[in-house]
Short mmCIF file of C-alpha atoms and ligand atoms in Angstrom, two decimals:
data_model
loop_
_atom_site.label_atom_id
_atom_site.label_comp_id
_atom_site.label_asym_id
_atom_site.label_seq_id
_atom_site.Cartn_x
_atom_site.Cartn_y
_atom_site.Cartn_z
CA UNK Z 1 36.18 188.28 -42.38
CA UNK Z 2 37.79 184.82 -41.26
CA UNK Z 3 41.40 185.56 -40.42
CA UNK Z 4 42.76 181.85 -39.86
CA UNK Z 5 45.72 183.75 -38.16
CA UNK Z 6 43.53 185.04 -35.36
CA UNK Z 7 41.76 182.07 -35.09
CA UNK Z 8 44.66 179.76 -34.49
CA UNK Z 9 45.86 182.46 -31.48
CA UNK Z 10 42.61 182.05 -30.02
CA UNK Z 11 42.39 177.82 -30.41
CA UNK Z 12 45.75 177.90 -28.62
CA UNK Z 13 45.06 180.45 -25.82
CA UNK Z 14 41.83 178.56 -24.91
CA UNK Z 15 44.56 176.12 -23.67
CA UNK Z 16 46.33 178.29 -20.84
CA UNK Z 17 43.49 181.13 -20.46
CA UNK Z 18 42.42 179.24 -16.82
CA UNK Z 19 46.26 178.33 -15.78
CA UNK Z 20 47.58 181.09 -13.62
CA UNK Z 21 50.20 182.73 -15.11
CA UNK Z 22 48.69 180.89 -18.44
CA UNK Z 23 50.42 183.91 -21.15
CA UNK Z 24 53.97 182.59 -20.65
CA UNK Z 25 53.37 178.97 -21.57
CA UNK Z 26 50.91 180.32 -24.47
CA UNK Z 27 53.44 182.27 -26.03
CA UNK Z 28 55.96 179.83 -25.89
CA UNK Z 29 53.58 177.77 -27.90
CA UNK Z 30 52.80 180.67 -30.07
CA UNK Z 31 56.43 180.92 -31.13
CA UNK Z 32 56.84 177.40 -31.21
CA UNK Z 33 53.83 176.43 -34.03
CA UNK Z 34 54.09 179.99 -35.59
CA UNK Z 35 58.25 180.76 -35.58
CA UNK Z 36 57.28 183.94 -34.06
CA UNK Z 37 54.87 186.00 -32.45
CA UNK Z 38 52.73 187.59 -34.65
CA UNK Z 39 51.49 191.33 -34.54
CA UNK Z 40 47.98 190.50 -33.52
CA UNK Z 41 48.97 187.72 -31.12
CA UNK Z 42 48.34 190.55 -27.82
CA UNK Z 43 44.99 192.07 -28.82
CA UNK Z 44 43.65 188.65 -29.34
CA UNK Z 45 44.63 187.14 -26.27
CA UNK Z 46 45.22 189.42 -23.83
CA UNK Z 47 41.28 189.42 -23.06
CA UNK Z 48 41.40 186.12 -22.67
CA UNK Z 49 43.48 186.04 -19.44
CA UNK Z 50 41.87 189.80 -17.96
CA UNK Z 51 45.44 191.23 -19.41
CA UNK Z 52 45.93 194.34 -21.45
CA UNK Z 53 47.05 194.65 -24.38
CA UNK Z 54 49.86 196.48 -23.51
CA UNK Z 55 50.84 193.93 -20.16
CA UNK Z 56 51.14 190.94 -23.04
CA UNK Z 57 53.43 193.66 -25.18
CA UNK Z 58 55.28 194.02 -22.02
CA UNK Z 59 55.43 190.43 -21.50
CA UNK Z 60 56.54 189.35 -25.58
CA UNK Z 61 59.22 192.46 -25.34
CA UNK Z 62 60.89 191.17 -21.88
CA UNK Z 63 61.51 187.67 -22.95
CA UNK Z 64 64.18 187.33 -25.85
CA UNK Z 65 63.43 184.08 -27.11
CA UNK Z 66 59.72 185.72 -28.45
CA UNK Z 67 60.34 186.87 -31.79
CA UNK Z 68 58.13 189.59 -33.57
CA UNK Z 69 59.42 188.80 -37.01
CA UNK Z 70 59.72 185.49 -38.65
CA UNK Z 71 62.46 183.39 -38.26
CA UNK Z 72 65.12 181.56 -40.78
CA UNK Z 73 64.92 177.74 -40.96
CA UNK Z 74 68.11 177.61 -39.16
CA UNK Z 75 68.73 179.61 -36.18
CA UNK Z 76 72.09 180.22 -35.46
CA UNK Z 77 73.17 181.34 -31.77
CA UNK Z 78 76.28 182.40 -30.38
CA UNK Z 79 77.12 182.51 -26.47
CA UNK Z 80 77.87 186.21 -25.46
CA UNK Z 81 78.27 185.03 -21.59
CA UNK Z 82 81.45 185.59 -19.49
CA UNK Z 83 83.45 181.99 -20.33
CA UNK Z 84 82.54 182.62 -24.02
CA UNK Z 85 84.08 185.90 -24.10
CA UNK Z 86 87.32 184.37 -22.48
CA UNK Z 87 87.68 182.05 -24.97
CA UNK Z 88 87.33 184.33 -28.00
CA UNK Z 89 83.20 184.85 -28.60
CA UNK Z 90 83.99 188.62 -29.65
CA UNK Z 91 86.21 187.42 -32.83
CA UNK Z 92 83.79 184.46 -33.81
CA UNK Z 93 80.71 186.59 -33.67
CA UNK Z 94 82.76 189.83 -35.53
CA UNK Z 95 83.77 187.11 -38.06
CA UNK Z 96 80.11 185.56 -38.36
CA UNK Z 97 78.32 188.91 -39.00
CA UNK Z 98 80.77 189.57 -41.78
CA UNK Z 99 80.27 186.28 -43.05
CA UNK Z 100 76.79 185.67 -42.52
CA UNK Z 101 76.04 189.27 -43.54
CA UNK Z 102 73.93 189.67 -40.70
CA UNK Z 103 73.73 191.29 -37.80
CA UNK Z 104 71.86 189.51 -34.31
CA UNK Z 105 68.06 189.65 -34.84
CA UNK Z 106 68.19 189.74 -38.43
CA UNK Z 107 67.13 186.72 -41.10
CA UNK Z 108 68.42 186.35 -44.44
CA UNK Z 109 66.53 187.30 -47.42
CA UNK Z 110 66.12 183.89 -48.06
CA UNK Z 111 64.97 183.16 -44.99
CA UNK Z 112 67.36 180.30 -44.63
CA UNK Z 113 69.37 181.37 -41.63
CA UNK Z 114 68.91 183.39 -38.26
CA UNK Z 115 71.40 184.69 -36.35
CA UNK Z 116 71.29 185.43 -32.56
CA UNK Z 117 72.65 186.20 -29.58
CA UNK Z 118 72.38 183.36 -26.06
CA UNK Z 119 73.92 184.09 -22.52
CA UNK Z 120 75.31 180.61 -21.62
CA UNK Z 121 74.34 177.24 -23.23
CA UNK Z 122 75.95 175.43 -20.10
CA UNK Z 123 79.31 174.80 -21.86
CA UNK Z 124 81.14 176.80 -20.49
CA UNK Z 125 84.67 175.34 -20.06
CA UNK Z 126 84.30 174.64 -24.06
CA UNK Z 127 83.42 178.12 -25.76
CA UNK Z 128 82.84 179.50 -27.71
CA UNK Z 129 79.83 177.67 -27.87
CA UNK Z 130 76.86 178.11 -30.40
CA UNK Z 131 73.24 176.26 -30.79
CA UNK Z 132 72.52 175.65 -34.22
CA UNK Z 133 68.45 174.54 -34.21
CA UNK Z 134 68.73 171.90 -31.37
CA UNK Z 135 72.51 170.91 -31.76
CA UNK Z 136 74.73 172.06 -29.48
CA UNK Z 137 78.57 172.74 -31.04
CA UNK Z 138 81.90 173.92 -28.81
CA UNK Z 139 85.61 174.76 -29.46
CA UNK Z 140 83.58 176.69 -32.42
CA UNK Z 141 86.38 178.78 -34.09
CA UNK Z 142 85.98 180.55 -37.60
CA UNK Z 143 86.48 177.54 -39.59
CA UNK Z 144 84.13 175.24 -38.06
CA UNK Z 145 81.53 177.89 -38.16
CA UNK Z 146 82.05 177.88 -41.84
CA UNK Z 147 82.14 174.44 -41.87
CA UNK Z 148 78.54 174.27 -39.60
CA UNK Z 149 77.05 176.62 -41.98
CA UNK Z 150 78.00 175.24 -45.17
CA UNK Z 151 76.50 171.64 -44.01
CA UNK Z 152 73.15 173.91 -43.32
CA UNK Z 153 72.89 175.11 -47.00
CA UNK Z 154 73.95 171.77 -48.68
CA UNK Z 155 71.08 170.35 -46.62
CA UNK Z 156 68.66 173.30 -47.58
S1 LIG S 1 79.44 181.11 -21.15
FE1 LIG S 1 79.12 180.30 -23.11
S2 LIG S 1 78.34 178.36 -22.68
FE2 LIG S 1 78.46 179.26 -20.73
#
């Protein structure tokens, strides 16, 4: 049976199978075209590059950014790091699970939002900073998170 899922793995590997260290980049690209990494994405390619099965599981499970679950349209991320949690990170992310009703690593039911966890985003005389898709925000207290996430669902 044609499983367009598997086949799509397989067009993309054939990109990186003869680059040395070729998984990484593939996966990235996996996540990238599919929002995550899905379930059959090691058995199908791990052949490819003379990898288990288990050594691409090993690989997916060490780098956060590889999802195993689909993501929300918007992907929320708060910075844990050091500066962060100096300038109040613990309260904003306390305050965003409650509001969000989600915890980090989880998607909402309408699969509009994701919210996660990042260690540093490189602004760190500004926290608490937070990644919203591709935009950067800092100074992010309560309000403007409310603010940032209310613009997300009027824009759907
Ligand atoms: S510690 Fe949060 S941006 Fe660097």
């Amino acid at each position: 049976m044609n499983d367009p899922i598997k086949s799509r793995l397989l067009e993309l590997a054939a990109n990186f199978k003869d680059e040395l260290g070729g998984v990484i980049p593939l996966l990235h690209q996996v996540q990238k075209q599919f929002g995550y990494i899905p379930k059959s994405c090691a058995e199908t390619v791990a052949p490819l590059f003379r990898l288990s099965t288990a050594e691409v599981e090993g690989v997916i499970s060490f780098y956060h950014q590889f999802k195993r679950e689909p993501q929300g349209k918007h992907r929320i991320q708060i910075c844990r790091a050091e500066a962060c949690q100096a300038n109040g990170c613990r309260e904003l992310e306390a305050f965003s699970k409650e509001y969000l009703q989600l915890e980090y690593g989880q998607t909402s039911a309408d699969g509009l939002l994701s919210l996660d966890s990042v260690y540093c985003l490189g602004l760190c005389s500004h926290g608490p900073a937070v990644r919203v898709d591709d935009d950067l925000f800092v100074e992010v207290g309560t309000e403007k998170l409310q603010s940032i996430v209310e613009g997300l669902n009027d824009g759907r």
